[in-house]
């Protein structure tokens, strides 16, 4: 590809976050059921990061709607 890649839109980013969040929840449940505590902890941390990102996007949307 020549030039800069196009940044994803807020809608595309939100959709990606939803898919990743669901994958994290599934992987956490699978790891937890398998007795893999360290792996389950990884998925819990990742889920926290994704949820924090969703919250920031929510703030961004609020700010852009009120501006």
Coordinates of C-alpha atoms in Angstrom, one line a residue:
X1 CA 0.0 0.0 0.0
X2 CA 1.3 3.4 -0.9
X3 CA 0.7 6.3 1.5
X4 CA -0.9 6.3 5.0
X5 CA -3.5 3.8 5.9
X6 CA -7.0 5.2 6.6
X7 CA -7.8 5.4 10.2
X8 CA -11.0 3.5 11.3
X9 CA -14.1 5.5 12.0
X10 CA -15.6 5.7 15.4
X11 CA -18.3 3.2 14.3
X12 CA -15.8 0.8 13.0
X13 CA -13.7 1.0 16.2
X14 CA -16.8 0.5 18.3
X15 CA -17.7 -2.6 16.3
X16 CA -14.2 -4.0 16.6
X17 CA -14.3 -3.4 20.4
X18 CA -17.6 -5.3 20.6
X19 CA -16.1 -8.3 18.8
X20 CA -13.0 -8.3 20.9
X21 CA -15.0 -7.9 24.1
X22 CA -17.1 -11.0 23.3
X23 CA -13.9 -12.9 22.5
X24 CA -12.3 -11.9 25.8
X25 CA -15.4 -13.1 27.7
X26 CA -15.4 -16.4 25.9
X27 CA -11.7 -16.9 26.4
X28 CA -11.9 -16.0 30.1
X29 CA -14.7 -18.5 30.7
X30 CA -12.8 -21.2 28.8
X31 CA -9.6 -20.5 30.6
X32 CA -11.3 -20.4 34.0
X33 CA -13.2 -23.6 33.4
X34 CA -9.9 -25.3 32.4
X35 CA -8.3 -24.2 35.6
X36 CA -5.8 -21.9 33.8
X37 CA -5.8 -19.1 36.3
X38 CA -2.9 -17.2 34.8
X39 CA -4.5 -17.2 31.3
X40 CA -7.9 -16.3 32.8
X41 CA -6.2 -13.3 34.5
X42 CA -4.8 -12.2 31.1
X43 CA -8.2 -12.2 29.6
X44 CA -9.6 -10.3 32.6
X45 CA -7.0 -7.5 32.2
X46 CA -7.6 -7.3 28.4
X47 CA -11.3 -7.0 29.0
X48 CA -10.7 -4.2 31.4
X49 CA -8.6 -2.3 28.9
X50 CA -11.3 -2.8 26.2
X51 CA -14.1 -1.6 28.5
X52 CA -12.0 1.5 29.4
X53 CA -11.5 2.2 25.7
X54 CA -15.3 1.9 25.2
X55 CA -15.8 4.4 28.0
X56 CA -13.4 6.9 26.4
X57 CA -15.2 6.5 23.1
X58 CA -18.4 7.3 24.9
X59 CA -17.0 10.5 26.3
X60 CA -15.7 11.4 22.8
X61 CA -19.2 10.9 21.3
X62 CA -20.8 13.0 24.1
X63 CA -18.3 15.8 23.6
X64 CA -18.7 15.8 19.8
X65 CA -22.5 15.9 20.1
X66 CA -22.5 18.8 22.5
X67 CA -19.9 20.9 20.7

